[in-house]
Amino acid sequence: EEIMAHSSNVSSVVLGKGSGRMLATGGDDCRVNIWSVSKPNCIMSLTGHTTPIESLQVNPNEKLIVAGSRSGSIRVWDLEAAKVLRTLPGHKANICSLHFHPFGSFVASGSLDTNIKLWDVRRKGCIFTFKGHTEAVRCLRFSPDGKWVASAADDHTVKLWDLTAGKLMFEFTGHTGPVNVVEFHPNEYLLASGSSDRTVRFWDLEKFQVVSCIEEEATPVRCVLFSPDGCCLYSGFQDSLRVYGWEPERCFDVVLVNWGKVADLSISNNQLIGVSFAQSTVSSFVVDLSRVPKSDSIPHGLIRDDQPLVPPTPTGSSLRRIYDRPSTSCSKPQSRVKHNSESERHSPSSEDDRDEKESKAEIQNQEDYREIFQPKNAICRTPPRSEPFPAPPEDEPGTAKEAVKPSQAADVQTSLPKQELVRTPDPVQRPPIASSTSLTRTEPSVIPAARNEPIGLKASDFLPAVKNQSQTELVDEEAMSQIRKGHETMCVVLTSRHKNLDAVRAVWSTSDIKNSLDSAVAINDLSVVVDLLNIVNQKPSLWKLDLCTIVLPQIEKLLQSKYESYVQTGCTSLKLILQRFLPLITDILAAPPSVGVDISREERLHKCKLCYKQLKNISNVVKNKSGLSGRHGSAFRELLLLMAVLD
């Protein structure tokens, strides 16, 4: 079916994933138009943007829509109330990608300015700014459990970000062209990405490695969508739909569809709906999935989503972790104090009033509007019992937090900017950090390793703030709800660390210590490096020159850490290296050049030069800290004596 969607060129099209029947289009006329896939008339037209619409996204229950413009402005509309809900300024260039959090009032946006921003729709605030991509961010997707966000960009990379810690988890490289689309598996720890290099790649999110790569199409991958049961991937190409499996990689079917450059896919009632646009028209196409095989083991044409499916062999699903989704059922709010507090209520500011006047929702078809957006049955809109991550502080200029790249952080555990810069009215709302140590409000210069209680934590921090002393008696259920929030965060931290250590141990058992250290460094979590070094330090015979080249840059970070235990581990490792390898390094560097070609000697010389350069850098840190008093100072002075030969 073809519709004339706008008076000028269409620039963006998106399908609602809840019903699969709602269609939103954005155009150069600065309007967002809402349609029903099966009907030719526009239901609603949303105005307010002053530059062409570049990106659109509908939330999971199809009650909100967000649109990003060429100027970098973002607007969120409430389709039930038929009015603008928020205007979110902050990006400096075109909005290229948007995505709603699966069960929270949060939106992620990616831009031509290479930044990714996370917004709280309730408070009109930017929670985090993620920096790391070097070109436009083309696609964003939240994980099904709401803990991660994946980004695909023109710089040929896919990045995975941890929302709780506010930092980069892993960067997947392998594509040789701009990555257009990325999609999480609905159940397993698996990610799919499609690129202009004409490949679809599958990534394991536990081992952080490629599972398979499919290279057989002659056109770029435009969109991908996992089947609801997760047994296959539907990929949209120029004029074709392909159905893929990934373990092993294979193509189950190719369906020729005359949709040109398909823009989005959705599944509804065992039908796949695809939409594409050209100039001012939008076309929709339907593929009957009951006639499309999605497994080698089932005959062509017998697939039905309402019947039990026998998974292909092998699928690998039994070996991969499954997402833990929090309860999202409609229930009574657990904390009356939090939900009724003054800080939670939004009072429209003059800026909001101005936005409302400038932004309009013109209802073109009242009957369709009432049928779709104002159903007779009341819908429970209560938020999930446990928020995916704590709400941000009230808006203040310059408080948007930025997640820095690993190379810019002296201590990976503290890559989240210091929280004391942001005034939070309620300590419970302070974003947690995914590391092995506690985050403090007033941080001492060094956090001691031996302590009987967490630094900077008080019991009152885990209880709701109250205005009246007479209200200080809390219901047990409310108090337990607040305490559980911190518990869940800590469980996430420890589970993540345990998973990382398991991955390192798996590499060590199948390979050697060098590869396991490489994998620990690649995980980009200093706590994992510390745990591994504490083991290796107990057995000096494991140390080789190869190991030194990997460990020395990490030791430099450890010596500058604020955590005493990290500094101690760094000092122990550096002392071992200096005692066992420094004489060898200086002898090899001082030896006259050999006659002829000796490849092994050249390799050893190269490693020694690398170690020498790294040790020189570390010696500056040791000199600066040798003046400290106490146990720290004596340890650094001992290291300084051992490093004297470097001068």
XYZ file of C-alpha atoms in Angstrom:
647
model
C 0.000 0.000 0.000
C 1.266 3.481 -0.892
C 0.352 6.784 0.783
C 1.247 10.416 0.117
C 2.703 11.044 3.568
C 3.924 14.649 3.417
C 3.742 17.759 1.275
C 7.531 17.552 0.845
C 10.122 14.760 0.955
C 9.818 12.077 3.635
C 13.003 11.854 5.717
C 12.171 9.234 8.362
C 9.744 6.328 8.872
C 9.184 4.055 11.874
C 6.716 1.304 12.828
C 5.275 0.806 16.306
C 6.659 -2.484 17.627
C 3.782 -3.121 20.054
C 0.972 -3.646 17.559
C 3.003 -3.501 14.345
C 0.138 -1.488 12.848
C 1.076 2.052 13.856
C 3.207 4.050 11.415
C 4.919 7.382 12.033
C 6.516 9.486 9.304
C 8.718 12.572 9.482
C 9.341 14.955 6.626
C 11.195 17.990 5.373
C 7.988 19.929 6.165
C 9.020 19.626 9.870
C 5.897 17.587 10.684
C 5.429 14.158 12.249
C 2.368 12.337 10.860
C 0.734 9.309 12.526
C -0.948 6.595 10.418
C -2.522 3.178 10.733
C -0.788 0.758 8.357
C -4.074 -0.535 7.005
C -5.706 2.880 6.466
C -4.902 5.606 3.912
C -5.808 8.655 6.028
C -3.539 10.483 8.463
C -4.734 10.117 12.078
C -2.719 12.929 13.637
C -0.145 15.536 12.587
C 2.396 16.799 15.134
C 4.069 20.186 14.691
C 6.677 22.111 16.655
C 10.000 21.319 15.038
C 11.480 24.107 12.937
C 13.889 21.947 10.894
C 13.319 18.678 8.966
C 12.724 15.497 10.973
C 15.744 13.183 10.867
C 14.789 10.348 13.248
C 11.657 8.898 14.897
C 10.864 6.284 17.530
C 7.676 5.042 19.200
C 7.747 3.710 22.773
C 6.873 0.033 23.456
C 3.231 0.671 24.428
C 2.777 3.147 21.533
C 1.644 6.013 23.775
C 4.678 8.277 23.267
C 6.610 9.282 20.183
C 9.976 11.044 20.031
C 11.305 12.940 17.009
C 14.766 14.367 16.402
C 15.439 17.155 13.946
C 18.282 18.363 11.765
C 19.095 21.139 14.276
C 19.715 18.630 17.096
C 16.458 19.322 18.933
C 14.342 16.441 20.301
C 10.611 16.564 21.072
C 8.479 13.964 22.853
C 4.699 13.871 22.284
C 2.042 12.141 24.368
C -0.268 10.594 21.774
C -3.095 9.954 24.245
C -3.151 13.565 25.457
C -2.395 14.832 21.918
C 0.214 17.336 23.101
C 3.975 17.845 23.353
C 5.419 16.375 26.560
C 9.050 17.485 26.453
C 11.562 19.406 24.391
C 15.122 18.126 24.899
C 17.893 20.412 23.598
C 21.543 19.408 23.851
C 22.885 17.877 20.640
C 24.843 20.127 18.285
C 23.973 18.410 14.994
C 21.440 16.128 13.253
C 19.702 13.515 15.395
C 20.465 10.249 13.576
C 18.999 7.671 15.989
C 16.556 7.368 18.890
C 15.285 4.561 21.109
C 12.939 4.251 24.104
C 13.938 2.302 27.196
C 11.909 -0.960 27.382
C 10.219 -0.152 30.717
C 11.396 3.243 31.958
C 10.718 6.839 31.021
C 14.067 7.185 29.285
C 15.155 7.931 25.726
C 18.582 7.468 24.128
C 19.637 9.699 21.240
C 22.567 9.482 18.834
C 23.762 12.341 16.685
C 25.988 13.457 13.866
C 28.013 15.177 16.628
C 29.150 11.581 17.560
C 27.651 11.793 21.081
C 25.017 9.556 22.667
C 22.751 11.128 25.270
C 20.443 9.453 27.756
C 17.375 11.513 28.713
C 14.817 11.285 31.504
C 11.522 12.198 29.843
C 9.837 12.846 33.212
C 12.280 15.555 34.218
C 13.470 16.986 30.939
C 17.037 16.166 31.916
C 20.100 14.618 30.290
C 21.379 11.868 32.594
C 24.550 10.836 30.739
C 26.511 11.794 27.679
C 28.443 8.856 26.241
C 31.497 9.786 24.161
C 33.544 7.321 22.154
C 32.344 7.177 18.559
C 34.226 9.227 15.976
C 31.438 9.502 13.390
C 27.634 9.719 13.264
C 25.711 7.292 15.517
C 23.204 5.588 13.173
C 21.336 3.194 15.473
C 20.686 2.739 19.198
C 19.053 -0.179 21.003
C 18.430 -0.839 24.698
C 18.906 -4.420 25.887
C 15.724 -6.324 26.835
C 16.633 -6.075 30.545
C 17.220 -2.323 30.232
C 20.779 -2.421 31.656
C 22.769 -1.773 28.445
C 22.525 0.266 25.281
C 24.192 -0.745 22.001
C 25.232 1.824 19.407
C 26.133 1.445 15.730
C 28.002 4.182 13.889
C 29.593 5.270 10.642
C 33.036 4.651 12.199
C 32.508 0.890 11.439
C 32.117 -0.030 15.141
C 29.417 -1.320 17.456
C 29.763 -0.239 21.089
C 28.080 -1.628 24.194
C 27.503 0.806 27.087
C 26.674 0.005 30.709
C 23.894 2.351 31.862
C 24.395 1.675 35.572
C 28.119 2.462 35.512
C 27.891 5.084 32.779
C 30.839 3.682 30.850
C 31.837 1.728 27.754
C 31.671 -2.047 28.281
C 33.070 -3.231 24.965
C 33.764 -2.136 21.398
C 33.032 -4.669 18.654
C 35.192 -4.222 15.585
C 35.065 -6.241 12.380
C 32.743 -4.383 10.045
C 34.528 -2.677 7.156
C 31.784 -0.153 6.393
C 29.321 2.074 8.285
C 27.120 0.033 10.633
C 23.483 0.880 9.872
C 21.559 -1.173 12.400
C 21.963 -3.154 15.614
C 19.471 -5.413 17.429
C 19.472 -7.432 20.688
C 18.229 -11.017 20.764
C 14.917 -11.048 22.702
C 16.169 -13.621 25.226
C 19.847 -14.522 24.910
C 23.036 -12.510 25.403
C 23.407 -12.055 21.642
C 23.638 -8.970 19.452
C 23.181 -8.669 15.668
C 24.531 -5.839 13.523
C 24.056 -5.005 9.850
C 26.395 -2.844 7.826
C 26.944 -1.151 4.488
C 29.796 -3.654 4.018
C 26.915 -6.077 3.148
C 27.454 -8.357 6.150
C 25.382 -9.333 9.167
C 27.461 -10.115 12.243
C 26.389 -11.846 15.455
C 28.193 -10.994 18.718
C 28.303 -12.988 21.965
C 27.676 -10.595 24.879
C 29.225 -12.903 27.487
C 32.513 -13.654 25.771
C 32.545 -10.377 23.787
C 33.491 -12.067 20.536
C 31.981 -12.659 17.100
C 29.710 -15.718 16.881
C 29.325 -15.725 13.105
C 29.365 -13.468 10.067
C 27.073 -13.781 7.052
C 28.437 -12.347 3.797
C 26.350 -13.223 0.796
C 24.275 -10.207 -0.201
C 25.221 -7.669 -2.882
C 23.476 -4.700 -1.188
C 23.867 -2.998 2.218
C 21.935 -4.304 5.231
C 19.161 -1.767 5.949
C 17.311 -3.247 8.943
C 17.260 -6.406 11.063
C 14.684 -7.918 13.421
C 14.795 -11.105 15.513
C 11.727 -13.320 15.410
C 9.657 -13.093 18.636
C 10.775 -16.593 19.673
C 14.395 -15.689 18.891
C 15.120 -18.634 16.574
C 16.012 -16.585 13.466
C 16.874 -13.091 12.234
C 14.901 -11.288 9.527
C 17.152 -8.962 7.501
C 15.904 -6.296 5.138
C 17.956 -5.664 1.983
C 17.283 -3.862 -1.275
C 14.158 -5.611 -2.673
C 14.567 -8.739 -0.529
C 13.989 -10.243 2.899
C 16.450 -12.850 4.119
C 15.999 -15.227 7.054
C 19.236 -16.136 8.872
C 20.459 -18.520 11.568
C 23.772 -17.913 13.328
C 25.060 -21.151 14.903
C 26.151 -22.156 12.341
C 25.594 -19.225 9.993
C 23.070 -20.081 7.290
C 20.254 -18.610 5.233
C 16.877 -20.330 5.726
C 15.004 -18.436 3.009
C 15.086 -15.459 0.633
C 11.807 -13.645 -0.049
C 11.775 -11.203 -2.953
C 9.861 -8.065 -1.914
C 9.658 -5.018 -4.130
C 10.147 -2.549 -1.273
C 13.315 -0.847 -2.527
C 15.338 0.569 0.350
C 13.343 -0.803 3.278
C 13.447 1.506 6.336
C 11.873 -0.503 9.189
C 10.418 -3.933 10.028
C 7.802 -5.082 12.534
C 5.967 -8.340 13.285
C 2.242 -8.601 14.034
C -0.075 -11.638 13.978
C 2.518 -13.830 12.252
C 2.979 -11.214 9.532
C 6.109 -9.198 8.878
C 5.426 -5.588 7.918
C 8.058 -3.559 6.094
C 7.973 0.137 5.188
C 10.019 2.177 2.741
C 9.859 5.728 1.444
C 10.765 7.626 -1.711
C 10.314 11.373 -2.094
C 6.930 12.223 -0.508
C 5.397 8.726 -0.575
C 5.586 5.869 1.946
C 4.938 2.257 0.964
C 4.069 -0.645 3.269
C 4.529 -4.354 2.497
C 3.313 -7.494 4.260
C 5.055 -10.911 4.257
C 3.139 -13.951 5.534
C 5.585 -15.586 7.964
C 3.606 -18.842 8.054
C 5.041 -19.527 4.605
C 8.615 -18.516 5.461
C 10.830 -21.219 7.030
C 12.908 -20.102 9.982
C 14.717 -23.351 10.711
C 16.461 -26.093 8.734
C 14.561 -28.745 10.638
C 11.019 -27.639 9.690
C 9.614 -28.088 6.170
C 8.916 -25.014 4.055
C 5.554 -23.400 4.734
C 4.764 -25.130 8.057
C 5.936 -22.436 10.454
C 3.305 -21.038 12.802
C 4.081 -18.767 15.740
C 1.156 -20.215 17.739
C 2.586 -23.755 17.624
C 5.572 -25.139 19.561
C 8.775 -24.672 17.634
C 11.556 -27.264 17.571
C 14.806 -25.238 17.618
C 17.470 -26.006 15.020
C 20.447 -28.088 16.088
C 22.736 -26.741 17.287
C 21.313 -23.365 18.365
C 23.788 -22.558 21.098
C 20.966 -21.143 23.203
C 21.632 -23.575 26.028
C 25.155 -22.196 26.388
C 24.251 -18.508 26.389
C 22.866 -16.505 29.287
C 19.287 -15.253 29.305
C 18.258 -11.705 30.263
C 16.799 -11.149 33.722
C 13.874 -8.807 33.271
C 12.484 -6.961 36.293
C 8.762 -7.221 36.991
C 6.809 -4.682 34.955
C 3.333 -5.679 36.098
C 0.932 -2.972 37.138
C 1.036 -2.720 40.911
C 0.694 -0.326 43.775
C 3.736 1.980 44.018
C 6.110 0.705 46.631
C 7.133 4.051 48.069
C 4.516 6.714 48.683
C 7.164 9.122 49.896
C 9.108 8.968 46.636
C 6.145 9.150 44.293
C 4.483 11.979 46.186
C 7.569 14.064 46.870
C 7.715 17.608 45.632
C 10.778 16.878 43.526
C 8.922 14.223 41.540
C 6.044 16.463 40.542
C 6.542 18.473 37.405
C 5.229 22.001 37.396
C 5.190 23.473 33.898
C 7.769 26.202 33.461
C 7.444 29.149 31.153
C 9.637 27.294 28.663
C 7.254 24.329 28.721
C 4.320 26.665 28.176
C 6.093 28.165 25.191
C 6.822 24.700 23.779
C 3.171 23.759 24.177
C 2.051 26.838 22.297
C 4.547 26.254 19.492
C 3.865 22.495 19.257
C 0.482 21.249 18.146
C -1.156 17.885 17.587
C -3.660 18.281 14.783
C -6.107 15.353 14.899
C -7.111 14.694 11.297
C -9.378 11.705 11.967
C -11.245 11.802 15.292
C -12.758 8.322 14.976
C -9.439 6.564 14.331
C -7.739 8.676 17.016
C -10.266 7.668 19.701
C -10.106 4.033 18.627
C -6.309 3.812 18.772
C -5.169 6.282 21.462
C -8.189 6.571 23.788
C -9.477 3.023 24.359
C -12.480 2.562 26.622
C -10.712 0.124 28.923
C -8.461 1.885 31.425
C -4.787 1.129 31.011
C -2.591 0.818 34.070
C 0.338 3.196 33.511
C 2.125 2.496 36.815
C 5.904 2.392 36.303
C 7.864 -0.802 37.039
C 8.451 -1.707 40.644
C 12.210 -1.328 40.341
C 13.586 1.384 38.088
C 16.249 0.299 35.575
C 18.600 2.875 37.057
C 18.010 5.725 39.544
C 16.369 8.944 38.428
C 18.730 11.841 37.722
C 18.971 14.983 39.864
C 16.870 18.005 39.028
C 18.060 19.915 35.976
C 21.051 22.152 36.562
C 23.222 23.682 33.857
C 26.394 21.766 33.262
C 25.398 18.684 35.264
C 25.120 16.281 32.343
C 27.526 13.478 33.067
C 29.878 12.151 30.462
C 31.208 8.644 30.112
C 34.848 8.915 29.099
C 36.751 6.541 26.884
C 38.946 3.984 28.667
C 42.115 5.606 27.357
C 41.182 8.859 29.101
C 40.598 7.310 32.511
C 43.403 6.862 34.997
C 41.189 4.501 36.956
C 38.465 2.661 35.068
C 36.397 2.248 38.221
C 36.019 6.022 38.477
C 35.178 6.735 34.844
C 31.792 7.999 36.017
C 32.338 11.677 36.932
C 32.378 12.482 40.615
C 28.888 12.650 41.995
C 29.562 15.407 44.501
C 29.464 17.908 41.637
C 25.710 17.310 41.360
C 23.385 18.273 44.173
C 20.865 15.508 44.665
C 17.852 16.190 46.889
C 17.435 12.498 47.642
C 20.518 10.280 48.182
C 18.596 7.281 46.866
C 18.559 8.855 43.426
C 22.342 8.982 43.096
C 23.391 6.855 40.088
C 25.337 3.787 41.249
C 28.673 2.786 39.804
C 29.560 -0.663 38.517
C 32.861 -1.349 40.229
C 34.173 -3.476 43.036
C 34.353 -0.602 45.523
C 31.911 1.862 47.012
C 31.338 5.317 45.585
C 31.887 8.077 48.136
C 30.527 11.574 48.399
C 33.528 13.086 50.144
C 36.418 11.022 48.887
C 39.660 10.802 50.877
C 42.877 10.901 48.857
C 43.355 7.176 49.447
C 40.615 4.731 50.442
C 42.125 2.244 52.928
C 41.961 -1.447 52.085
C 41.269 -2.501 55.679
C 37.986 -0.978 56.838
C 35.032 -2.248 58.829
C 32.312 -0.314 57.020
C 31.695 1.129 53.545
C 33.110 4.592 52.927
C 30.507 7.368 52.936
C 27.424 5.163 53.392
C 24.791 5.786 56.054
C 21.616 3.882 56.810
C 19.612 7.064 56.180
C 20.847 7.113 52.580
C 18.763 4.032 51.849
C 15.511 5.449 53.268
C 13.159 7.946 51.607
C 13.532 11.597 52.566
C 10.632 12.935 54.653
C 9.510 16.504 55.210
C 7.894 16.137 58.658
C 9.483 14.517 61.666
C 6.044 13.075 62.436
C 6.291 11.070 59.204
C 9.582 9.403 60.054
C 7.938 6.086 60.889
C 7.973 4.171 57.625
C 6.015 1.152 56.608
C 8.248 -1.930 56.561
C 7.353 -2.573 52.938
C 8.539 0.903 51.911
C 11.804 0.640 53.815
C 12.529 -2.802 52.362
C 11.761 -1.515 48.867
C 14.357 1.251 49.233
C 16.981 -1.103 50.665
C 16.402 -3.623 47.857
C 17.261 -0.970 45.276
C 20.820 -0.777 46.570
C 20.945 -4.552 46.887
C 19.968 -5.088 43.239
C 22.618 -2.617 42.117
C 25.285 -4.406 44.164
C 24.149 -7.763 42.762
C 24.507 -6.364 39.234
C 28.029 -5.137 40.067
C 29.137 -8.437 41.575
C 27.467 -10.524 38.864
C 29.222 -8.468 36.186
C 32.582 -8.877 37.914
C 32.027 -12.613 38.389
C 31.108 -12.977 34.725
C 34.265 -11.103 33.676
C 36.463 -13.279 35.886
C 34.822 -16.419 34.494
C 35.632 -15.230 30.977
C 39.290 -14.630 31.945
C 39.514 -18.037 33.644
C 38.070 -19.708 30.542
C 40.773 -18.109 28.388
C 43.500 -19.160 30.863
C 42.280 -22.781 30.927
C 42.256 -23.058 27.125
C 45.295 -20.913 26.373
C 47.970 -19.306 28.575
C 48.501 -16.529 31.107
C 49.406 -13.964 28.426
C 46.115 -14.390 26.569
C 44.143 -14.351 29.812
C 45.807 -11.059 30.796
C 45.047 -9.689 27.337
C 41.375 -10.591 27.817
C 41.335 -9.031 31.311
C 42.716 -5.760 29.920
C 40.210 -5.866 27.031
C 37.305 -6.130 29.494
C 38.295 -2.635 30.604
C 37.697 -3.152 34.339
C 40.658 -2.569 36.657
C 39.099 -4.711 39.388
C 39.463 -7.774 37.130
C 43.109 -6.897 36.389
C 43.765 -6.530 40.138
C 42.199 -9.932 40.900
C 44.339 -11.590 38.201
C 47.559 -9.860 39.300
C 46.972 -10.921 42.922
C 47.115 -14.529 41.686
C 50.105 -14.082 39.368
C 52.079 -12.194 42.053
C 51.988 -15.327 44.237
C 53.847 -17.345 41.607
C 56.808 -15.351 40.190
C 57.722 -18.213 37.849
C 54.685 -17.303 35.710
C 56.224 -13.951 34.788
C 57.705 -13.570 31.291
C 58.937 -10.574 29.328
C 55.770 -10.775 27.188
C 53.697 -10.362 30.329
C 55.570 -7.205 31.346
C 54.616 -5.354 28.154
C 50.911 -5.993 28.919
C 51.007 -5.395 32.681
C 53.148 -2.232 32.921
C 50.512 0.170 31.441
C 47.984 -1.284 33.915
C 50.434 -0.863 36.811
C 50.728 2.836 35.932
C 46.938 3.149 36.374
C 46.957 1.136 39.617
C 49.675 3.299 41.215
C 47.535 6.389 40.582
C 44.322 4.815 41.886
C 42.570 6.187 44.967
C 42.042 2.644 46.270
C 44.802 1.459 48.614
C 44.341 -2.193 47.632
C 44.920 -1.320 43.974
C 48.086 0.638 44.823
C 49.390 -2.269 46.918
C 48.841 -4.739 44.080
C 50.522 -2.352 41.620
C 53.561 -1.935 43.904
C 53.920 -5.707 44.378
C 53.767 -6.386 40.633
C 56.197 -3.562 39.806
C 58.678 -4.801 42.430
C 58.589 -8.304 40.920
C 59.198 -6.928 37.424
C 62.071 -4.694 38.559
C 63.802 -7.502 40.469
C 63.429 -10.151 37.766
C 63.585 -8.241 34.480
C 65.239 -4.821 34.895
C 68.822 -6.228 34.801
C 67.916 -8.244 31.679
C 66.333 -5.190 30.013
C 69.327 -2.917 30.681
C 71.840 -5.616 29.547
C 70.028 -6.230 26.251
C 69.686 -2.508 25.533
C 73.386 -1.925 26.316
C 74.623 -4.879 24.199
C 76.277 -4.086 20.836
C 74.206 -4.853 17.708
C 74.531 -8.415 16.456
C 76.012 -9.399 13.127
C 73.522 -10.820 10.634
C 69.817 -11.349 11.202
C 68.601 -12.806 14.505
C 64.801 -12.561 14.531
C 64.314 -13.802 18.106
C 66.914 -11.309 19.379
C 65.225 -8.476 17.456
C 61.869 -9.386 18.998
C 63.422 -9.494 22.471
C 65.082 -6.123 21.870
C 61.770 -4.615 20.771
C 60.028 -5.875 23.934
C 62.852 -4.526 26.112
C 62.608 -1.095 24.487
C 58.856 -1.086 25.080
C 59.284 -2.093 28.737
C 62.012 0.518 29.243
C 59.768 3.272 27.880
C 56.880 2.179 30.108
C 59.135 1.967 33.168
C 60.382 5.516 32.519
C 56.773 6.730 32.541
C 56.068 4.854 35.778
C 59.247 6.243 37.400
C 57.737 9.746 37.219
C 54.669 8.534 39.136
C 56.886 6.775 41.712
C 58.999 9.937 42.205
C 55.904 12.046 42.811
C 54.572 9.608 45.426
C 57.861 8.786 47.162
C 57.394 11.757 49.462
C 54.261 10.273 51.029
C 54.360 9.238 54.682
C 53.512 5.848 56.134
C 53.427 2.461 54.421
C 52.664 3.969 51.015
C 55.669 6.267 51.110
C 58.106 3.530 52.126
C 56.846 1.239 49.341
C 57.327 3.968 46.730
C 60.792 4.878 48.079
C 61.848 1.219 47.798
C 60.617 1.170 44.188
C 62.502 4.417 43.506
C 65.770 2.817 44.628
C 65.162 -0.195 42.378
C 64.460 2.139 39.437
C 67.589 4.253 39.975
C 69.388 2.463 37.103
C 66.848 3.977 34.676
C 68.376 7.404 35.255
